[in-house]
Amino acid sequence: MSDRPALEPPPVAFVDEEGRTIRIERSEGDRDALVTMYEDFAPEDRAQGLPPVGRERIEKWLETIEEGIHVVAWHDDQAVGHAALLAGEDDHELMIFVHQDYQLAGIGSRLIRALLGAGRRDGAENVWLCVRPSNAIAISLYRSVGFEAVGSGETELEMSLSFDDEGSDGQSWA
Amino acid sequence: MKVLVGVGGTERSFAALEGAIERAEQADDELTVVIFDDPSASLSRGQVRERVQRIVAETDVNLSTKEIDGDPGSQLVQVAEDGGFDQLIIGNGTRTPMGKIQLDSIAQFVLFNSHVTVKLVR
């Protein structure tokens, strides 16, 4: 019996805690909508230099991460959240950004579950991420889907998740 | 200005040295290069020394070199503080697949512990 929320591969549609209808889809050809979201991204929500600032840099960055597994949260025709798994040598790095006007509404949780669902379907095995140790909201989101801390530097906490392992709490993916 | 440049053998550390020399040529800085073993560099101590000598040979900046052993972060900080340097320069920082900047433990130690101003070349 698992308490972990189920992974939900996209497409997913739900009403967020503010009553907005949100759709989560695999990303394809929606670079402009993402650029628009990131251009308006709150500077205090940036992490280790990301997202970059300025249209040109944002476009270049999105180009460099194009190869990954991407999911986008949409409110009408506006991109409001973006998450991706980027392949490294033998694992995938997870990134997730939710626009400041759409945070604390349950979107991040659905977005990460959609991304992990897509990732597992695509054969990803191990996923890792880095987060600022002071970012309690993000850390609790990552823990809720099964990430565990694997190491901590002075400025960042590294967490990882393996799809075929049971967590230390004995829970496994259904 | 009295400047200490740490070179551990990564490309970024050589870039930091070249940048420091370029600035020293304009500003008449007094440069000291300190060579240390960086576990993420693929060059041996001897190869690092040779490459530093090649770079140094091309400039007429007032420059001396020294080498340190043991824990690089704490040693760099100690040399910078004991030697009365005005600035410690290191080259560090890699990017993850998504493009996040990551500093290794040497750079983190230096940034958090040095009383001498640190210039981080990325």
PDB file of C-alpha atoms in Angstrom:
ATOM      1  CA  MET A   1       0.000   0.000   0.000  1.00  0.00           C
ATOM      2  CA  SER A   2       1.618   3.211  -1.123  1.00  0.00           C
ATOM      3  CA  ASP A   3       1.003   6.738   0.123  1.00  0.00           C
ATOM      4  CA  ARG A   4       2.866   8.189  -2.777  1.00  0.00           C
ATOM      5  CA  PRO A   5       0.664  10.058  -5.209  1.00  0.00           C
ATOM      6  CA  ALA A   6       0.373   8.195  -8.483  1.00  0.00           C
ATOM      7  CA  LEU A   7       2.423   9.314 -11.439  1.00  0.00           C
ATOM      8  CA  GLU A   8       0.134  10.725 -14.094  1.00  0.00           C
ATOM      9  CA  PRO A   9       1.584  10.811 -17.572  1.00  0.00           C
ATOM     10  CA  PRO A  10       0.225  13.743 -19.567  1.00  0.00           C
ATOM     11  CA  PRO A  11      -2.231  14.839 -20.810  1.00  0.00           C
ATOM     12  CA  VAL A  12      -3.749  15.817 -17.467  1.00  0.00           C
ATOM     13  CA  ALA A  13      -6.514  18.350 -16.820  1.00  0.00           C
ATOM     14  CA  PHE A  14      -7.607  19.608 -13.421  1.00  0.00           C
ATOM     15  CA  VAL A  15      -8.958  22.636 -11.597  1.00  0.00           C
ATOM     16  CA  ASP A  16      -6.309  24.258  -9.405  1.00  0.00           C
ATOM     17  CA  GLU A  17      -6.858  25.604  -5.884  1.00  0.00           C
ATOM     18  CA  GLU A  18      -7.721  29.010  -7.325  1.00  0.00           C
ATOM     19  CA  GLY A  19     -10.448  27.541  -9.519  1.00  0.00           C
ATOM     20  CA  ARG A  20      -8.480  27.797 -12.764  1.00  0.00           C
ATOM     21  CA  THR A  21      -8.642  24.992 -15.300  1.00  0.00           C
ATOM     22  CA  ILE A  22      -5.090  23.806 -15.945  1.00  0.00           C
ATOM     23  CA  ARG A  23      -3.960  21.376 -18.632  1.00  0.00           C
ATOM     24  CA  ILE A  24      -0.624  19.592 -18.543  1.00  0.00           C
ATOM     25  CA  GLU A  25       0.731  18.354 -21.850  1.00  0.00           C
ATOM     26  CA  ARG A  26       3.926  17.041 -23.357  1.00  0.00           C
ATOM     27  CA  SER A  27       5.665  20.025 -24.823  1.00  0.00           C
ATOM     28  CA  GLU A  28       5.975  20.362 -28.557  1.00  0.00           C
ATOM     29  CA  GLY A  29       6.608  23.426 -30.610  1.00  0.00           C
ATOM     30  CA  ASP A  30       5.528  25.846 -27.905  1.00  0.00           C
ATOM     31  CA  ARG A  31       8.807  27.641 -27.444  1.00  0.00           C
ATOM     32  CA  ASP A  32       7.208  31.090 -27.804  1.00  0.00           C
ATOM     33  CA  ALA A  33       4.765  30.479 -24.949  1.00  0.00           C
ATOM     34  CA  LEU A  34       7.629  29.328 -22.711  1.00  0.00           C
ATOM     35  CA  VAL A  35       9.753  32.329 -23.637  1.00  0.00           C
ATOM     36  CA  THR A  36       6.825  34.559 -22.681  1.00  0.00           C
ATOM     37  CA  MET A  37       6.454  32.802 -19.320  1.00  0.00           C
ATOM     38  CA  TYR A  38      10.156  33.022 -18.535  1.00  0.00           C
ATOM     39  CA  GLU A  39      10.422  36.648 -19.629  1.00  0.00           C
ATOM     40  CA  ASP A  40       7.887  37.461 -16.922  1.00  0.00           C
ATOM     41  CA  PHE A  41       9.465  35.176 -14.305  1.00  0.00           C
ATOM     42  CA  ALA A  42      10.029  36.688 -10.838  1.00  0.00           C
ATOM     43  CA  PRO A  43      13.783  37.269 -10.353  1.00  0.00           C
ATOM     44  CA  GLU A  44      13.620  36.025  -6.745  1.00  0.00           C
ATOM     45  CA  ASP A  45      12.406  32.640  -8.005  1.00  0.00           C
ATOM     46  CA  ARG A  46      15.513  32.098 -10.098  1.00  0.00           C
ATOM     47  CA  ALA A  47      17.830  29.278  -9.069  1.00  0.00           C
ATOM     48  CA  GLN A  48      21.550  29.001  -9.833  1.00  0.00           C
ATOM     49  CA  GLY A  49      21.282  31.338 -12.782  1.00  0.00           C
ATOM     50  CA  LEU A  50      18.054  29.910 -14.202  1.00  0.00           C
ATOM     51  CA  PRO A  51      15.921  30.873 -15.914  1.00  0.00           C
ATOM     52  CA  PRO A  52      18.285  33.306 -17.591  1.00  0.00           C
ATOM     53  CA  VAL A  53      17.196  36.921 -17.937  1.00  0.00           C
ATOM     54  CA  GLY A  54      16.322  38.485 -21.284  1.00  0.00           C
ATOM     55  CA  ARG A  55      14.535  37.102 -24.330  1.00  0.00           C
ATOM     56  CA  GLU A  56      17.675  36.216 -26.247  1.00  0.00           C
ATOM     57  CA  ARG A  57      19.273  34.283 -23.393  1.00  0.00           C
ATOM     58  CA  ILE A  58      16.004  32.530 -22.571  1.00  0.00           C
ATOM     59  CA  GLU A  59      15.623  31.410 -26.203  1.00  0.00           C
ATOM     60  CA  LYS A  60      19.195  30.154 -26.285  1.00  0.00           C
ATOM     61  CA  TRP A  61      18.745  28.274 -23.008  1.00  0.00           C
ATOM     62  CA  LEU A  62      15.507  26.621 -24.194  1.00  0.00           C
ATOM     63  CA  GLU A  63      17.362  25.554 -27.321  1.00  0.00           C
ATOM     64  CA  THR A  64      20.132  23.886 -25.306  1.00  0.00           C
ATOM     65  CA  ILE A  65      17.645  21.863 -23.247  1.00  0.00           C
ATOM     66  CA  GLU A  66      15.388  21.010 -26.189  1.00  0.00           C
ATOM     67  CA  GLU A  67      16.419  17.344 -26.222  1.00  0.00           C
ATOM     68  CA  GLY A  68      14.844  16.603 -22.840  1.00  0.00           C
ATOM     69  CA  ILE A  69      11.445  15.266 -21.809  1.00  0.00           C
ATOM     70  CA  HIS A  70       9.301  18.369 -21.343  1.00  0.00           C
ATOM     71  CA  VAL A  71       5.843  18.967 -19.908  1.00  0.00           C
ATOM     72  CA  VAL A  72       4.033  22.304 -19.825  1.00  0.00           C
ATOM     73  CA  ALA A  73       1.132  23.476 -17.636  1.00  0.00           C
ATOM     74  CA  TRP A  74      -1.314  25.638 -19.566  1.00  0.00           C
ATOM     75  CA  HIS A  75      -3.981  28.055 -18.401  1.00  0.00           C
ATOM     76  CA  ASP A  76      -5.960  28.799 -21.558  1.00  0.00           C
ATOM     77  CA  ASP A  77      -3.252  29.583 -24.107  1.00  0.00           C
ATOM     78  CA  GLN A  78      -0.740  30.774 -21.520  1.00  0.00           C
ATOM     79  CA  ALA A  79       2.154  28.588 -20.333  1.00  0.00           C
ATOM     80  CA  VAL A  80       2.217  28.845 -16.530  1.00  0.00           C
ATOM     81  CA  GLY A  81       4.528  25.997 -15.559  1.00  0.00           C
ATOM     82  CA  HIS A  82       7.315  24.021 -17.194  1.00  0.00           C
ATOM     83  CA  ALA A  83       9.135  20.908 -16.049  1.00  0.00           C
ATOM     84  CA  ALA A  84      11.704  18.735 -17.785  1.00  0.00           C
ATOM     85  CA  LEU A  85      14.032  15.790 -17.426  1.00  0.00           C
ATOM     86  CA  LEU A  86      17.427  16.363 -19.023  1.00  0.00           C
ATOM     87  CA  ALA A  87      19.584  13.380 -19.818  1.00  0.00           C
ATOM     88  CA  GLY A  88      23.068  13.338 -18.346  1.00  0.00           C
ATOM     89  CA  GLU A  89      25.626  10.549 -18.617  1.00  0.00           C
ATOM     90  CA  ASP A  90      23.659   7.966 -16.660  1.00  0.00           C
ATOM     91  CA  ASP A  91      20.734   9.763 -15.099  1.00  0.00           C
ATOM     92  CA  HIS A  92      18.272  12.584 -15.668  1.00  0.00           C
ATOM     93  CA  GLU A  93      18.291  15.996 -14.037  1.00  0.00           C
ATOM     94  CA  LEU A  94      14.878  17.314 -13.071  1.00  0.00           C
ATOM     95  CA  MET A  95      13.898  20.954 -13.458  1.00  0.00           C
ATOM     96  CA  ILE A  96      10.570  22.554 -12.622  1.00  0.00           C
ATOM     97  CA  PHE A  97       9.450  26.177 -12.780  1.00  0.00           C
ATOM     98  CA  VAL A  98       5.983  27.538 -12.004  1.00  0.00           C
ATOM     99  CA  HIS A  99       5.128  31.155 -12.794  1.00  0.00           C
ATOM    100  CA  GLN A 100       4.762  33.220  -9.617  1.00  0.00           C
ATOM    101  CA  ASP A 101       1.059  33.941 -10.239  1.00  0.00           C
ATOM    102  CA  TYR A 102       0.364  30.201 -10.304  1.00  0.00           C
ATOM    103  CA  GLN A 103       2.384  29.005  -7.332  1.00  0.00           C
ATOM    104  CA  LEU A 104       0.823  27.517  -4.165  1.00  0.00           C
ATOM    105  CA  ALA A 105      -2.196  26.319  -6.141  1.00  0.00           C
ATOM    106  CA  GLY A 106      -1.289  22.654  -6.465  1.00  0.00           C
ATOM    107  CA  ILE A 107       0.116  23.003  -9.983  1.00  0.00           C
ATOM    108  CA  GLY A 108       3.702  22.073  -9.116  1.00  0.00           C
ATOM    109  CA  SER A 109       2.587  18.796  -7.597  1.00  0.00           C
ATOM    110  CA  ARG A 110       0.550  17.794 -10.665  1.00  0.00           C
ATOM    111  CA  LEU A 111       3.287  19.009 -12.988  1.00  0.00           C
ATOM    112  CA  ILE A 112       6.026  16.947 -11.337  1.00  0.00           C
ATOM    113  CA  ARG A 113       3.822  13.856 -11.282  1.00  0.00           C
ATOM    114  CA  ALA A 114       3.062  14.341 -14.966  1.00  0.00           C
ATOM    115  CA  LEU A 115       6.744  14.770 -15.749  1.00  0.00           C
ATOM    116  CA  LEU A 116       7.812  11.701 -13.781  1.00  0.00           C
ATOM    117  CA  GLY A 117       4.990   9.738 -15.408  1.00  0.00           C
ATOM    118  CA  ALA A 118       6.245  10.783 -18.840  1.00  0.00           C
ATOM    119  CA  GLY A 119       9.833  10.071 -17.812  1.00  0.00           C
ATOM    120  CA  ARG A 120       9.131   6.590 -16.555  1.00  0.00           C
ATOM    121  CA  ARG A 121       7.150   5.829 -19.706  1.00  0.00           C
ATOM    122  CA  ASP A 122      10.124   6.994 -21.753  1.00  0.00           C
ATOM    123  CA  GLY A 123      12.511   4.725 -19.880  1.00  0.00           C
ATOM    124  CA  ALA A 124      14.217   7.145 -17.493  1.00  0.00           C
ATOM    125  CA  GLU A 125      15.563   5.258 -14.482  1.00  0.00           C
ATOM    126  CA  ASN A 126      17.301   7.630 -12.129  1.00  0.00           C
ATOM    127  CA  VAL A 127      16.404  11.251 -11.577  1.00  0.00           C
ATOM    128  CA  TRP A 128      18.283  13.852  -9.546  1.00  0.00           C
ATOM    129  CA  LEU A 129      17.963  17.530  -8.760  1.00  0.00           C
ATOM    130  CA  CYS A 130      19.564  20.293  -6.760  1.00  0.00           C
ATOM    131  CA  VAL A 131      17.622  22.672  -4.584  1.00  0.00           C
ATOM    132  CA  ARG A 132      18.474  25.481  -2.200  1.00  0.00           C
ATOM    133  CA  PRO A 133      18.299  24.023   1.320  1.00  0.00           C
ATOM    134  CA  SER A 134      16.171  27.027   2.380  1.00  0.00           C
ATOM    135  CA  ASN A 135      13.513  26.321  -0.255  1.00  0.00           C
ATOM    136  CA  ALA A 136      11.212  24.340   2.047  1.00  0.00           C
ATOM    137  CA  ILE A 137       8.232  24.389  -0.321  1.00  0.00           C
ATOM    138  CA  ALA A 138      10.206  22.844  -3.155  1.00  0.00           C
ATOM    139  CA  ILE A 139      11.869  20.292  -0.888  1.00  0.00           C
ATOM    140  CA  SER A 140       8.535  19.105   0.483  1.00  0.00           C
ATOM    141  CA  LEU A 141       7.193  18.826  -3.073  1.00  0.00           C
ATOM    142  CA  TYR A 142      10.179  16.670  -4.074  1.00  0.00           C
ATOM    143  CA  ARG A 143       9.846  14.500  -0.967  1.00  0.00           C
ATOM    144  CA  SER A 144       6.144  14.003  -1.618  1.00  0.00           C
ATOM    145  CA  VAL A 145       6.895  12.240  -4.907  1.00  0.00           C
ATOM    146  CA  GLY A 146       9.674  10.113  -3.476  1.00  0.00           C
ATOM    147  CA  PHE A 147      12.889  12.122  -3.755  1.00  0.00           C
ATOM    148  CA  GLU A 148      15.389  11.577  -0.977  1.00  0.00           C
ATOM    149  CA  ALA A 149      18.340  13.732   0.009  1.00  0.00           C
ATOM    150  CA  VAL A 150      21.631  12.232  -1.137  1.00  0.00           C
ATOM    151  CA  GLY A 151      24.115  14.937  -0.291  1.00  0.00           C
ATOM    152  CA  SER A 152      24.334  18.482   0.826  1.00  0.00           C
ATOM    153  CA  GLY A 153      26.841  21.177  -0.048  1.00  0.00           C
ATOM    154  CA  GLU A 154      26.991  24.564   1.620  1.00  0.00           C
ATOM    155  CA  THR A 155      24.598  26.037  -0.908  1.00  0.00           C
ATOM    156  CA  GLU A 156      22.554  23.216  -2.286  1.00  0.00           C
ATOM    157  CA  LEU A 157      20.822  19.985  -1.414  1.00  0.00           C
ATOM    158  CA  GLU A 158      21.002  17.146  -3.894  1.00  0.00           C
ATOM    159  CA  MET A 159      18.068  14.739  -4.041  1.00  0.00           C
ATOM    160  CA  SER A 160      17.458  11.669  -6.114  1.00  0.00           C
ATOM    161  CA  LEU A 161      14.784   9.187  -7.031  1.00  0.00           C
ATOM    162  CA  SER A 162      14.988   5.829  -8.706  1.00  0.00           C
ATOM    163  CA  PHE A 163      11.939   4.385 -10.446  1.00  0.00           C
ATOM    164  CA  ASP A 164      12.831   0.760  -9.766  1.00  0.00           C
ATOM    165  CA  ASP A 165      13.841   1.151  -6.100  1.00  0.00           C
ATOM    166  CA  GLU A 166      11.630   1.095  -3.110  1.00  0.00           C
ATOM    167  CA  GLY A 167      12.003   4.226  -1.039  1.00  0.00           C
ATOM    168  CA  SER A 168      13.524   3.976   2.444  1.00  0.00           C
ATOM    169  CA  ASP A 169       9.960   4.148   3.734  1.00  0.00           C
ATOM    170  CA  GLY A 170       9.248   0.865   1.968  1.00  0.00           C
ATOM    171  CA  GLN A 171       6.923   2.481  -0.538  1.00  0.00           C
ATOM    172  CA  SER A 172       7.293   1.646  -4.170  1.00  0.00           C
ATOM    173  CA  TRP A 173       5.804   2.895  -7.356  1.00  0.00           C
ATOM    174  CA  ALA A 174       2.536   1.209  -8.113  1.00  0.00           C
TER     175      ALA A 174
ATOM    176  CA  MET B   1      47.313  45.219  -6.124  1.00  0.00           C
ATOM    177  CA  LYS B   2      48.734  41.980  -4.814  1.00  0.00           C
ATOM    178  CA  VAL B   3      46.860  39.122  -6.454  1.00  0.00           C
ATOM    179  CA  LEU B   4      46.961  35.369  -5.868  1.00  0.00           C
ATOM    180  CA  VAL B   5      45.688  33.090  -8.655  1.00  0.00           C
ATOM    181  CA  GLY B   6      44.907  29.466  -7.881  1.00  0.00           C
ATOM    182  CA  VAL B   7      45.537  27.092 -10.792  1.00  0.00           C
ATOM    183  CA  GLY B   8      44.428  23.494 -10.356  1.00  0.00           C
ATOM    184  CA  GLY B   9      44.711  22.412 -13.975  1.00  0.00           C
ATOM    185  CA  THR B  10      41.144  22.790 -15.226  1.00  0.00           C
ATOM    186  CA  GLU B  11      40.600  24.822 -18.399  1.00  0.00           C
ATOM    187  CA  ARG B  12      38.730  27.341 -16.302  1.00  0.00           C
ATOM    188  CA  SER B  13      41.694  27.760 -13.974  1.00  0.00           C
ATOM    189  CA  PHE B  14      43.999  28.530 -16.920  1.00  0.00           C
ATOM    190  CA  ALA B  15      41.419  30.991 -18.236  1.00  0.00           C
ATOM    191  CA  ALA B  16      41.420  32.662 -14.806  1.00  0.00           C
ATOM    192  CA  LEU B  17      45.210  32.940 -14.953  1.00  0.00           C
ATOM    193  CA  GLU B  18      45.166  34.416 -18.458  1.00  0.00           C
ATOM    194  CA  GLY B  19      42.534  36.925 -17.385  1.00  0.00           C
ATOM    195  CA  ALA B  20      44.557  37.897 -14.338  1.00  0.00           C
ATOM    196  CA  ILE B  21      47.666  38.429 -16.475  1.00  0.00           C
ATOM    197  CA  GLU B  22      45.734  40.538 -18.955  1.00  0.00           C
ATOM    198  CA  ARG B  23      44.493  42.739 -16.128  1.00  0.00           C
ATOM    199  CA  ALA B  24      47.924  42.872 -14.492  1.00  0.00           C
ATOM    200  CA  GLU B  25      49.465  44.160 -17.724  1.00  0.00           C
ATOM    201  CA  GLN B  26      47.117  47.158 -17.524  1.00  0.00           C
ATOM    202  CA  ALA B  27      46.978  47.677 -13.786  1.00  0.00           C
ATOM    203  CA  ASP B  28      50.501  46.698 -12.807  1.00  0.00           C
ATOM    204  CA  ASP B  29      49.260  44.029 -10.374  1.00  0.00           C
ATOM    205  CA  GLU B  30      51.782  41.880  -8.595  1.00  0.00           C
ATOM    206  CA  LEU B  31      50.757  38.300  -9.417  1.00  0.00           C
ATOM    207  CA  THR B  32      51.464  35.062  -7.599  1.00  0.00           C
ATOM    208  CA  VAL B  33      50.319  31.800  -9.151  1.00  0.00           C
ATOM    209  CA  VAL B  34      49.673  28.981  -6.737  1.00  0.00           C
ATOM    210  CA  ILE B  35      49.447  25.488  -8.224  1.00  0.00           C
ATOM    211  CA  PHE B  36      47.315  22.895  -6.455  1.00  0.00           C
ATOM    212  CA  ASP B  37      45.891  19.444  -7.211  1.00  0.00           C
ATOM    213  CA  ASP B  38      42.322  19.735  -8.439  1.00  0.00           C
ATOM    214  CA  PRO B  39      40.668  16.292  -8.516  1.00  0.00           C
ATOM    215  CA  SER B  40      38.468  17.392 -11.420  1.00  0.00           C
ATOM    216  CA  ALA B  41      41.468  18.272 -13.622  1.00  0.00           C
ATOM    217  CA  SER B  42      42.897  15.628 -15.910  1.00  0.00           C
ATOM    218  CA  LEU B  43      46.448  17.041 -15.917  1.00  0.00           C
ATOM    219  CA  SER B  44      49.214  15.903 -13.582  1.00  0.00           C
ATOM    220  CA  ARG B  45      50.998  18.365 -11.321  1.00  0.00           C
ATOM    221  CA  GLY B  46      53.938  18.371 -13.738  1.00  0.00           C
ATOM    222  CA  GLN B  47      51.729  19.098 -16.736  1.00  0.00           C
ATOM    223  CA  VAL B  48      50.012  21.924 -14.885  1.00  0.00           C
ATOM    224  CA  ARG B  49      53.398  23.380 -13.955  1.00  0.00           C
ATOM    225  CA  GLU B  50      54.566  23.207 -17.585  1.00  0.00           C
ATOM    226  CA  ARG B  51      51.467  24.889 -18.919  1.00  0.00           C
ATOM    227  CA  VAL B  52      51.693  27.630 -16.296  1.00  0.00           C
ATOM    228  CA  GLN B  53      55.329  28.178 -17.284  1.00  0.00           C
ATOM    229  CA  ARG B  54      54.352  28.474 -20.950  1.00  0.00           C
ATOM    230  CA  ILE B  55      51.673  31.055 -20.131  1.00  0.00           C
ATOM    231  CA  VAL B  56      54.015  32.949 -17.821  1.00  0.00           C
ATOM    232  CA  ALA B  57      56.803  33.009 -20.414  1.00  0.00           C
ATOM    233  CA  GLU B  58      54.622  35.085 -22.728  1.00  0.00           C
ATOM    234  CA  THR B  59      54.197  37.988 -20.354  1.00  0.00           C
ATOM    235  CA  ASP B  60      56.519  40.464 -18.719  1.00  0.00           C
ATOM    236  CA  VAL B  61      54.216  40.928 -15.744  1.00  0.00           C
ATOM    237  CA  ASN B  62      55.880  40.709 -12.340  1.00  0.00           C
ATOM    238  CA  LEU B  63      54.932  37.151 -11.434  1.00  0.00           C
ATOM    239  CA  SER B  64      56.022  34.379  -9.105  1.00  0.00           C
ATOM    240  CA  THR B  65      54.748  30.830  -8.654  1.00  0.00           C
ATOM    241  CA  LYS B  66      54.373  28.528  -5.703  1.00  0.00           C
ATOM    242  CA  GLU B  67      52.814  25.133  -5.091  1.00  0.00           C
ATOM    243  CA  ILE B  68      50.640  23.767  -2.311  1.00  0.00           C
ATOM    244  CA  ASP B  69      49.767  20.285  -1.122  1.00  0.00           C
ATOM    245  CA  GLY B  70      46.958  19.014   1.024  1.00  0.00           C
ATOM    246  CA  ASP B  71      43.388  20.243   1.085  1.00  0.00           C
ATOM    247  CA  PRO B  72      43.201  22.799  -1.756  1.00  0.00           C
ATOM    248  CA  GLY B  73      40.411  25.024  -0.423  1.00  0.00           C
ATOM    249  CA  SER B  74      41.854  25.652   3.005  1.00  0.00           C
ATOM    250  CA  GLN B  75      45.413  25.889   1.646  1.00  0.00           C
ATOM    251  CA  LEU B  76      44.427  28.520  -0.915  1.00  0.00           C
ATOM    252  CA  VAL B  77      42.723  30.587   1.766  1.00  0.00           C
ATOM    253  CA  GLN B  78      45.693  30.267   4.082  1.00  0.00           C
ATOM    254  CA  VAL B  79      48.234  31.300   1.465  1.00  0.00           C
ATOM    255  CA  ALA B  80      46.057  34.280   0.499  1.00  0.00           C
ATOM    256  CA  GLU B  81      45.683  35.422   4.098  1.00  0.00           C
ATOM    257  CA  ASP B  82      49.247  34.743   5.264  1.00  0.00           C
ATOM    258  CA  GLY B  83      50.729  36.416   2.200  1.00  0.00           C
ATOM    259  CA  GLY B  84      48.816  39.664   2.647  1.00  0.00           C
ATOM    260  CA  PHE B  85      47.116  39.391  -0.744  1.00  0.00           C
ATOM    261  CA  ASP B  86      44.394  41.832  -1.808  1.00  0.00           C
ATOM    262  CA  GLN B  87      42.580  39.344  -3.989  1.00  0.00           C
ATOM    263  CA  LEU B  88      42.347  35.597  -4.571  1.00  0.00           C
ATOM    264  CA  ILE B  89      41.266  34.509  -8.051  1.00  0.00           C
ATOM    265  CA  ILE B  90      39.946  31.057  -8.844  1.00  0.00           C
ATOM    266  CA  GLY B  91      38.272  29.648 -11.951  1.00  0.00           C
ATOM    267  CA  ASN B  92      35.432  27.318 -11.129  1.00  0.00           C
ATOM    268  CA  GLY B  93      31.895  26.354 -12.023  1.00  0.00           C
ATOM    269  CA  THR B  94      30.369  23.767 -14.293  1.00  0.00           C
ATOM    270  CA  ARG B  95      26.879  23.542 -15.684  1.00  0.00           C
ATOM    271  CA  THR B  96      24.419  20.712 -15.161  1.00  0.00           C
ATOM    272  CA  PRO B  97      22.402  19.347 -18.124  1.00  0.00           C
ATOM    273  CA  MET B  98      19.705  21.932 -17.440  1.00  0.00           C
ATOM    274  CA  GLY B  99      22.293  24.673 -17.198  1.00  0.00           C
ATOM    275  CA  LYS B 100      22.452  25.285 -13.474  1.00  0.00           C
ATOM    276  CA  ILE B 101      25.770  26.623 -12.287  1.00  0.00           C
ATOM    277  CA  GLN B 102      27.535  24.344  -9.841  1.00  0.00           C
ATOM    278  CA  LEU B 103      30.611  25.175  -7.804  1.00  0.00           C
ATOM    279  CA  ASP B 104      32.759  22.357  -6.499  1.00  0.00           C
ATOM    280  CA  SER B 105      33.741  21.944  -2.858  1.00  0.00           C
ATOM    281  CA  ILE B 106      37.047  23.789  -3.345  1.00  0.00           C
ATOM    282  CA  ALA B 107      35.311  26.912  -4.662  1.00  0.00           C
ATOM    283  CA  GLN B 108      32.600  26.698  -2.033  1.00  0.00           C
ATOM    284  CA  PHE B 109      35.175  26.467   0.740  1.00  0.00           C
ATOM    285  CA  VAL B 110      37.129  29.415  -0.610  1.00  0.00           C
ATOM    286  CA  LEU B 111      34.041  31.605  -1.052  1.00  0.00           C
ATOM    287  CA  PHE B 112      32.703  30.891   2.399  1.00  0.00           C
ATOM    288  CA  ASN B 113      35.951  31.037   4.330  1.00  0.00           C
ATOM    289  CA  SER B 114      38.302  33.514   2.728  1.00  0.00           C
ATOM    290  CA  HIS B 115      38.784  36.860   4.431  1.00  0.00           C
ATOM    291  CA  VAL B 116      40.603  37.984   1.304  1.00  0.00           C
ATOM    292  CA  THR B 117      38.319  39.191  -1.498  1.00  0.00           C
ATOM    293  CA  VAL B 118      37.664  36.346  -3.935  1.00  0.00           C
ATOM    294  CA  LYS B 119      37.223  36.706  -7.668  1.00  0.00           C
ATOM    295  CA  LEU B 120      35.430  33.722  -9.155  1.00  0.00           C
ATOM    296  CA  VAL B 121      35.978  33.310 -12.891  1.00  0.00           C
ATOM    297  CA  ARG B 122      33.272  31.277 -14.546  1.00  0.00           C
TER     298      ARG B 122
END
